[in-house]
N, CA, C and O atoms as a printed pandas DataFrame, in Angstrom:
     atom_number atom_name residue_name chain_id  residue_number  x_coord  y_coord  z_coord
0              1         N          MET        A               1   98.817  117.160   70.951
1              2        CA          MET        A               1   99.084  118.446   71.578
2              3         C          MET        A               1   99.008  118.044   73.086
3              4         O          MET        A               1   99.848  118.125   73.981
4              5         N          VAL        A               2   97.348  117.451   73.064
5              6        CA          VAL        A               2   97.107  116.958   74.532
6              7         C          VAL        A               2   97.517  115.957   75.166
7              8         O          VAL        A               2   97.248  115.877   76.365
8              9         N          ILE        A               3   98.191  115.050   74.591
9             10        CA          ILE        A               3   99.168  114.421   75.087
10            11         C          ILE        A               3  100.326  114.633   75.655
11            12         O          ILE        A               3  100.761  113.958   76.588
12            13         N          LEU        A               4  100.942  115.654   75.092
13            14        CA          LEU        A               4  102.093  115.892   75.266
14            15         C          LEU        A               4  101.907  117.203   76.584
15            16         O          LEU        A               4  102.872  117.551   77.265
16            17         N          LEU        A               5  100.967  117.602   76.698
17            18        CA          LEU        A               5   99.916  118.600   77.874
18            19         C          LEU        A               5  100.128  118.033   79.093
19            20         O          LEU        A               5  100.512  118.603   80.114
20            21         N          TYR        A               6   99.727  116.300   78.863
21            22        CA          TYR        A               6   99.285  115.531   79.725
22            23         C          TYR        A               6  100.566  114.766   80.527
23            24         O          TYR        A               6  100.686  114.291   81.656
24            25         N          PHE        A               7  101.485  114.900   79.319
25            26        CA          PHE        A               7  103.082  114.146   79.748
26            27         C          PHE        A               7  103.590  115.063   80.701
27            28         O          PHE        A               7  104.101  114.733   81.772
28            29         N          PHE        A               8  103.439  116.226   80.289
29            30        CA          PHE        A               8  104.305  117.491   81.181
30            31         C          PHE        A               8  103.739  117.719   82.487
31            32         O          PHE        A               8  104.338  117.974   83.531
32            33         N          SER        A               9  102.317  117.573   82.256
33            34        CA          SER        A               9  101.699  117.356   83.497
34            35         C          SER        A               9  101.828  116.558   84.411
35            36         O          SER        A               9  101.732  116.855   85.602
36            37         N          SER        A              10  102.085  115.330   83.918
37            38        CA          SER        A              10  102.545  113.969   84.991
38            39         C          SER        A              10  103.784  113.869   85.749
39            40         O          SER        A              10  104.049  113.297   86.807
40            41         N          VAL        A              11  104.768  114.865   84.602
41            42        CA          VAL        A              11  106.219  114.795   85.128
42            43         C          VAL        A              11  106.235  115.671   86.120
43            44         O          VAL        A              11  107.156  115.593   86.933
44            45         N          PHE        A              12  105.151  116.761   86.276
45            46        CA          PHE        A              12  105.143  118.150   87.492
46            47         C          PHE        A              12  105.162  117.323   88.664
47            48         O          PHE        A              12  105.999  117.114   89.543
48            49         N          ILE        A              13  103.734  116.817   88.373
49            50        CA          ILE        A              13  103.048  115.662   89.331
50            51         C          ILE        A              13  103.797  114.808   90.322
51            52         O          ILE        A              13  103.853  114.830   91.551
52            53         N          VAL        A              14  104.442  113.932   89.258
53            54        CA          VAL        A              14  105.672  113.042   89.641
54            55         C          VAL        A              14  106.522  113.881   90.641
55            56         O          VAL        A              14  106.674  113.503   91.802
56            57         N          LEU        A              15  107.243  115.388   90.012
57            58        CA          LEU        A              15  108.063  115.562   90.645
58            59         C          LEU        A              15  107.976  115.839   91.908
59            60         O          LEU        A              15  108.816  115.676   92.793
60            61         N          GLY        A              16  106.377  116.487   91.982
61            62        CA          GLY        A              16  106.086  117.052   93.311
62            63         C          GLY        A              16  105.776  115.638   94.228
63            64         O          GLY        A              16  105.708  115.545   95.453
64            65         N          PHE        A              17  105.697  115.130   93.733
65            66        CA          PHE        A              17  105.579  113.693   94.987
66            67         C          PHE        A              17  106.996  113.404   95.555
67            68         O          PHE        A              17  107.156  112.991   96.703
68            69         N          MET        A              18  107.997  113.639   94.708
69            70        CA          MET        A              18  109.182  113.136   94.671
70            71         C          MET        A              18  109.699  113.860   95.815
71            72         O          MET        A              18  110.253  113.355   96.791
72            73         N          MET        A              19  109.403  115.434   95.549
73            74        CA          MET        A              19  109.905  116.457   96.592
74            75         C          MET        A              19  109.101  116.267   97.973
75            76         O          MET        A              19  109.543  116.731   99.024
76            77         N          LEU        A              20  107.834  115.523   97.897
77            78        CA          LEU        A              20  107.450  115.433   99.315
78            79         C          LEU        A              20  108.194  114.152   99.941
79            80         O          LEU        A              20  108.799  114.379  100.989
80            81         N          PHE        A              21  108.232  112.903   99.471
81            82        CA          PHE        A              21  108.868  112.223   99.793
82            83         C          PHE        A              21  110.626  112.739  100.332
83            84         O          PHE        A              21  111.155  112.152  101.275
84            85         N          GLY        A              22  111.057  113.413   99.890
85            86        CA          GLY        A              22  112.498  114.097   99.737
86            87         C          GLY        A              22  112.017  114.718  101.287
87            88         O          GLY        A              22  112.690  114.295  102.226
88            89         N          TYR        A              23  110.976  115.627  101.598
89            90        CA          TYR        A              23  110.626  116.239  102.824
90            91         C          TYR        A              23  110.495  115.207  103.732
91            92         O          TYR        A              23  111.273  115.130  104.682
92            93         N          HIS        A              24  109.522  114.323  103.546
93            94        CA          HIS        A              24  109.499  113.109  104.562
94            95         C          HIS        A              24  110.847  112.735  105.188
95            96         O          HIS        A              24  111.056  112.562  106.389
96            97         N          ARG        A              25  111.678  112.644  104.240
97            98        CA          ARG        A              25  113.086  111.739  104.876
98            99         C          ARG        A              25  114.231  112.957  105.544
99           100         O          ARG        A              25  114.940  112.969  106.551
100          101         N          THR        A              26  114.001  113.881  104.476
101          102        CA          THR        A              26  114.872  115.169  105.069
102          103         C          THR        A              26  114.113  116.224  106.294
103          104         O          THR        A              26  114.737  116.619  107.279
104          105         N          LYS        A              27  112.956  116.506  106.071
105          106        CA          LYS        A              27  112.235  117.192  107.127
106          107         C          LYS        A              27  112.759  118.737  107.061
107          108         O          LYS        A              27  112.847  119.472  108.045
108          109         N          ARG        A              28  113.177  119.185  105.375
109          110        CA          ARG        A              28  113.529  120.177  105.227
110          111         C          ARG        A              28  112.275  121.555  104.360
111          112         O          ARG        A              28  111.615  121.313  103.350
112          113         N          LYS        A              29  112.271  122.525  104.909
113          114        CA          LYS        A              29  110.511  123.243  104.631
114          115         C          LYS        A              29  110.760  123.630  102.827
115          116         O          LYS        A              29  109.747  123.659  102.128
116          117         N          GLU        A              30  111.929  123.869  102.273
117          118        CA          GLU        A              30  111.823  123.505  101.233
118          119         C          GLU        A              30  111.300  122.651  100.384
119          120         O          GLU        A              30  110.595  123.101   99.481
120          121         N          PHE        A              31  111.465  121.644  100.457
121          122        CA          PHE        A              31  110.833  120.139   99.918
122          123         C          PHE        A              31  109.362  120.375   99.531
123          124         O          PHE        A              31  108.820  120.315   98.428
124          125         N          ILE        A              32  108.767  120.718  100.996
125          126        CA          ILE        A              32  107.326  120.697  100.803
126          127         C          ILE        A              32  107.108  121.929  100.234
127          128         O          ILE        A              32  106.074  121.943   99.567
128          129         N          LEU        A              33  107.788  123.103  100.261
129          130        CA          LEU        A              33  106.938  124.414   99.571
130          131         C          LEU        A              33  107.445  124.103   97.789
131          132         O          LEU        A              33  106.893  124.737   96.890
132          133         N          LEU        A              34  107.990  123.584   97.640
133          134        CA          LEU        A              34  108.485  122.974   96.424
134          135         C          LEU        A              34  107.450  122.037   95.532
135          136         O          LEU        A              34  107.055  122.168   94.374
136          137         N          SER        A              35  107.163  121.000   96.582
137          138        CA          SER        A              35  106.437  120.056   96.274
138          139         C          SER        A              35  104.515  120.359   95.945
139          140         O          SER        A              35  103.733  119.868   95.131
140          141         N          PHE        A              36  104.381  121.277   96.916
141          142        CA          PHE        A              36  103.019  122.219   96.530
142          143         C          PHE        A              36  103.396  122.884   95.170
143          144         O          PHE        A              36  102.673  122.451   94.272
144          145         N          VAL        A              37  104.247  123.742   94.773
145          146        CA          VAL        A              37  104.136  124.291   93.515
146          147         C          VAL        A              37  104.360  123.214   92.535
147          148         O          VAL        A              37  103.659  123.042   91.538
148          149         N          TYR        A              38  105.064  122.720   92.768
149          150        CA          TYR        A              38  104.596  121.827   91.377
150          151         C          TYR        A              38  103.748  120.446   91.151
151          152         O          TYR        A              38  103.689  119.627   90.235
152          153         N          SER        A              39  103.302  120.543   92.057
153          154        CA          SER        A              39  102.090  119.237   92.072
154          155         C          SER        A              39  100.790  120.504   91.977
155          156         O          SER        A              39   99.714  120.002   91.651
156          157         N          ALA        A              40  100.748  121.665   92.153
157          158        CA          ALA        A              40   99.526  122.377   92.228
158          159         C          ALA        A              40   99.380  122.766   90.344
159          160         O          ALA        A              40   98.379  122.789   89.628
160          161         N          SER        A              41  100.921  123.043   90.004
161          162        CA          SER        A              41  100.667  123.446   88.435
162          163         C          SER        A              41  100.528  122.416   87.755
163          164         O          SER        A              41  100.065  122.630   86.635
164          165         N          GLY        A              42  100.881  120.769   88.140
165          166        CA          GLY        A              42  100.698  120.201   87.037
166          167         C          GLY        A              42   99.464  119.762   87.124
167          168         O          GLY        A              42   99.017  119.285   86.082
168          169         N          VAL        A              43   98.464  119.779   88.451
169          170        CA          VAL        A              43   97.041  119.507   88.821
170          171         C          VAL        A              43   96.364  120.328   87.566
171          172         O          VAL        A              43   95.864  119.738   86.609
172          173         N          ALA        A              44   96.404  121.617   87.674
173          174        CA          ALA        A              44   96.131  122.728   87.579
174          175         C          ALA        A              44   96.101  122.612   85.700
175          176         O          ALA        A              44   95.027  122.708   85.106
176          177         N          ALA        A              45   97.359  122.410   84.990
177          178        CA          ALA        A              45   97.726  122.445   83.552
178          179         C          ALA        A              45   96.798  121.021   83.495
179          180         O          ALA        A              45   95.961  121.080   82.595
180          181         N          GLY        A              46   96.777  119.888   84.188
181          182        CA          GLY        A              46   96.191  118.727   83.276
182          183         C          GLY        A              46   94.272  119.252   83.536
183          184         O          GLY        A              46   93.496  118.946   82.630
184          185         N          HIS        A              47   93.814  119.878   84.574
185          186        CA          HIS        A              47   92.455  120.200   84.681
186          187         C          HIS        A              47   92.068  121.064   83.811
187          188         O          HIS        A              47   90.927  120.871   83.392
188          189         N          SER        A              48   92.830  122.285   83.233
189          190        CA          SER        A              48   92.179  123.270   82.442
190          191         C          SER        A              48   93.079  123.081   80.980
191          192         O          SER        A              48   93.227  124.052   80.238
192          193         N          LEU        A              49   93.544  122.009   80.712
193          194        CA          LEU        A              49   94.285  121.534   79.503
194          195         C          LEU        A              49   95.169  122.562   78.651
195          196         O          LEU        A              49   95.321  122.478   77.432
196          197         N          GLN        A              50   95.785  123.638   79.555
197          198        CA          GLN        A              50   96.293  125.037   79.043
198          199         C          GLN        A              50   97.988  124.782   79.612
199          200         O          GLN        A              50   98.133  123.992   80.545
200          201         N          TRP        A              51   98.701  125.177   79.274
201          202        CA          TRP        A              51   99.963  125.607   79.745
202          203         C          TRP        A              51  100.705  126.027   80.328
203          204         O          TRP        A              51  101.794  125.590   80.699
204          205         N          TRP        A              52   99.953  127.410   80.571
205          206        CA          TRP        A              52  100.266  128.618   81.439
206          207         C          TRP        A              52  100.419  127.964   82.858
207          208         O          TRP        A              52  101.451  128.351   83.406
208          209         N          PRO        A              53   99.670  127.067   83.620
209          210        CA          PRO        A              53  100.000  126.886   84.893
210          211         C          PRO        A              53  101.468  126.165   84.916
211          212         O          PRO        A              53  102.084  126.360   85.964
212          213         N          LEU        A              54  102.112  125.387   83.962
213          214        CA          LEU        A              54  103.019  124.552   83.837
214          215         C          LEU        A              54  104.157  125.626   84.262
215          216         O          LEU        A              54  104.934  125.457   85.202
216          217         N          ILE        A              55  104.115  127.071   83.180
217          218        CA          ILE        A              55  105.245  127.951   83.049
218          219         C          ILE        A              55  104.953  128.925   83.987
219          220         O          ILE        A              55  105.496  130.019   83.829
220          221         N          ALA        A              56  103.990  128.717   85.212
221          222        CA          ALA        A              56  103.747  129.866   86.160
222          223         C          ALA        A              56  104.319  129.126   87.178
223          224         O          ALA        A              56  104.939  129.565   88.147
224          225         N          GLY        A              57  103.971  127.496   86.782
225          226        CA          GLY        A              57  104.765  126.719   88.362
226          227         C          GLY        A              57  106.197  126.419   87.940
227          228         O          GLY        A              57  106.916  126.062   88.874
228          229         N          PHE        A              58  106.633  126.468   87.029
229          230        CA          PHE        A              58  108.313  126.329   86.638
230          231         C          PHE        A              58  108.813  127.789   87.267
231          232         O          PHE        A              58  109.746  127.692   88.065
232          233         N          VAL        A              59  108.397  128.889   87.053
233          234        CA          VAL        A              59  108.630  130.130   87.070
234          235         C          VAL        A              59  108.764  130.885   88.697
235          236         O          VAL        A              59  109.604  131.666   89.145
236          237         N          VAL        A              60  107.521  130.252   89.321
237          238        CA          VAL        A              60  107.301  130.544   90.818
238          239         C          VAL        A              60  108.717  129.071   91.829
239          240         O          VAL        A              60  109.114  128.980   92.991
240          241         N          ALA        A              61  108.955  128.352   90.710
241          242        CA          ALA        A              61  109.724  127.323   91.466
242          243         C          ALA        A              61  111.168  127.992   91.641
243          244         O          ALA        A              61  111.985  127.938   92.560
244          245         N          TRP        A              62  111.165  128.777   90.154
245          246        CA          TRP        A              62  112.750  129.190   90.085
246          247         C          TRP        A              62  113.220  130.564   91.203
247          248         O          TRP        A              62  114.289  130.767   91.779
248          249         N          LEU        A              63  111.821  131.418   91.205
249          250        CA          LEU        A              63  111.909  132.395   92.089
250          251         C          LEU        A              63  112.007  132.105   93.375
251          252         O          LEU        A              63  112.641  132.892   94.078
252          253         N          LEU        A              64  111.441  130.984   93.943
253          254        CA          LEU        A              64  111.425  130.346   95.407
254          255         C          LEU        A              64  113.373  130.106   95.582
255          256         O          LEU        A              64  114.182  130.510   96.417
256          257         N          LYS        A              65  113.473  129.412   94.559
257          258        CA          LYS        A              65  115.131  128.977   94.720
258          259         C          LYS        A              65  116.036  130.295   94.529
259          260         O          LYS        A              65  117.182  130.331   94.979
260          261         N          PHE        A              66  115.480  131.336   93.861
261          262        CA          PHE        A              66  116.537  132.821   94.060
262          263         C          PHE        A              66  116.572  133.497   95.368
263          264         O          PHE        A              66  117.453  134.067   96.012
264          265         N          ALA        A              67  115.245  133.229   95.557
265          266        CA          ALA        A              67  114.974  133.636   97.121
266          267         C          ALA        A              67  115.225  132.830   98.598
267          268         O          ALA        A              67  114.940  133.109   99.763
268          269         N          GLY        A              68  115.803  131.863   98.043
269          270        CA          GLY        A              68  116.838  130.931   99.098
270          271         C          GLY        A              68  116.470  129.736   99.664
271          272         O          GLY        A              68  117.100  129.164  100.554
272          273         N          TYR        A              69  114.953  129.170   98.902
273          274        CA          TYR        A              69  114.470  128.313   99.295
274          275         C          TYR        A              69  114.868  127.027   98.238
275          276         O          TYR        A              69  114.069  126.309   97.637
276          277         N          ASP        A              70  116.370  126.968   98.207
277          278        CA          ASP        A              70  116.993  125.975   97.217
278          279         C          ASP        A              70  117.190  124.669   98.055
279          280         O          ASP        A              70  117.826  124.622   99.109
280          281         N          ALA        A              71  116.496  123.502   97.388
281          282        CA          ALA        A              71  116.710  122.110   97.574
282          283         C          ALA        A              71  117.932  121.661   97.796
283          284         O          ALA        A              71  118.300  120.850   98.645
284          285         N          ASP        A              72  118.751  122.415   96.727
285          286        CA          ASP        A              72  120.101  121.511   96.023
286          287         C          ASP        A              72  121.148  121.999   97.343
287          288         O          ASP        A              72  121.892  121.071   97.661
288          289         N          LYS        A              73  121.341  123.194   98.126
289          290        CA          LYS        A              73  122.286  123.529   98.908
290          291         C          LYS        A              73  121.929  122.686   99.937
291          292         O          LYS        A              73  120.788  122.345  100.247
292          293         N          PRO        A              74  123.471  122.217  100.695
293          294        CA          PRO        A              74  123.641  121.354  101.595
294          295         C          PRO        A              74  122.369  122.417  102.780
295          296         O          PRO        A              74  122.355  123.644  102.883
296          297         N          PRO        A              75  121.423  121.385  103.527
297          298        CA          PRO        A              75  120.732  121.580  105.038
298          299         C          PRO        A              75  121.910  122.348  105.869
299          300         O          PRO        A              75  123.091  122.005  105.913
300          301         N          PRO        A              76  121.229  123.616  106.603
301          302        CA          PRO        A              76  122.370  124.187  107.681
302          303         C          PRO        A              76  122.654  123.058  108.858
303          304         O          PRO        A              76  121.857  122.162  109.135
304          305         N          SER        A              77  123.994  123.272  109.528
305          306        CA          SER        A              77  124.397  122.230  110.500
306          307         C          SER        A              77  123.285  122.592  111.750
307          308         O          SER        A              77  123.017  123.763  112.017
308          309         N          SER        A              78  122.658  121.416  112.497
309          310        CA          SER        A              78  121.943  121.718  113.644
310          311         C          SER        A              78  122.771  121.114  114.753
311          312         O          SER        A              78  122.196  120.828  115.804
312          313         N          ARG        A              79  124.066  120.892  114.622
313          314        CA          ARG        A              79  124.768  121.079  115.842
314          315         C          ARG        A              79  125.826  122.065  116.073
315          316         O          ARG        A              79  126.715  122.047  115.222
316          317         N          PRO        A              80  125.929  122.796  116.880
317          318        CA          PRO        A              80  127.107  123.726  117.261
318          319         C          PRO        A              80  128.669  123.546  116.741
319          320         O          PRO        A              80  129.296  122.600  117.217
320          321         N          THR        A              81  128.974  123.948  116.297
321          322        CA          THR        A              81  130.574  124.365  115.665
322          323         C          THR        A              81  131.550  124.300  117.051
323          324         O          THR        A              81  131.456  124.930  118.104
324          325         N          ASP        A              82  132.376  123.433  116.677
325          326        CA          ASP        A              82  133.689  123.076  118.104
326          327         C          ASP        A              82  134.356  124.426  118.281
327          328         O          ASP        A              82  134.446  125.244  117.366
328          329         N          PRO        A              83  134.737  124.580  119.291
329          330        CA          PRO        A              83  135.181  125.933  120.256
330          331         C          PRO        A              83  136.689  125.615  119.340
331          332         O          PRO        A              83  136.839  124.506  118.826
332          333         N          PRO        A              84  137.652  126.586  119.215
333          334        CA          PRO        A              84  138.851  126.516  118.238
334          335         C          PRO        A              84  139.780  125.899  119.637
335          336         O          PRO        A              84  139.608  126.149  120.830
336          337         N          PRO        A              85  140.566  125.221  119.131
337          338        CA          PRO        A              85  141.685  124.561  120.089
338          339         C          PRO        A              85  142.750  125.802  120.747
339          340         O          PRO        A              85  143.210  126.736  120.089
340          341         N          ASP        A              86  142.963  125.576  122.004
341          342        CA          ASP        A              86  143.370  127.066  122.779
342          343         C          ASP        A              86  144.951  126.485  122.351
343          344         O          ASP        A              86  145.741  127.416  122.197
344          345         N          GLY        A              87  145.283  125.717  122.229
345          346        CA          GLY        A              87  147.042  125.596  122.178
346          347         C          GLY        A              87  147.402  124.643  123.335
347          348         O          GLY        A              87  148.395  123.932  123.178
348          349         N          ASN        A              88  146.686  124.554  124.499
349          350        CA          ASN        A              88  147.044  123.747  126.146
350          351         C          ASN        A              88  147.194  122.345  125.538
351          352         O          ASN        A              88  146.779  121.510  126.341
352          353         N          GLY        A              89  147.531  121.933  124.683
353          354        CA          GLY        A              89  147.204  120.083  124.910
354          355         C          GLY        A              89  148.309  119.815  124.110
355          356         O          GLY        A              89  148.631  118.651  123.872
């Protein structure tokens, strides 16, 4: 059972590092926040040898997704939209 706990803790830590790499590439705040949540819950579960930090981290990550910090949605456009054509051309 401990091996399974270490495996899932490692998966959460790797997922946190992948989110950190995604933040490095895109500079979106969602990735750094989710990276912190996943990494912290993986480290806490591996250190304490209990399951509840993994479940809590997963729930917090889903609550952040529902609150709008979704890493899957496309980033907002940084350039202004083009004005509509006026028909003079």
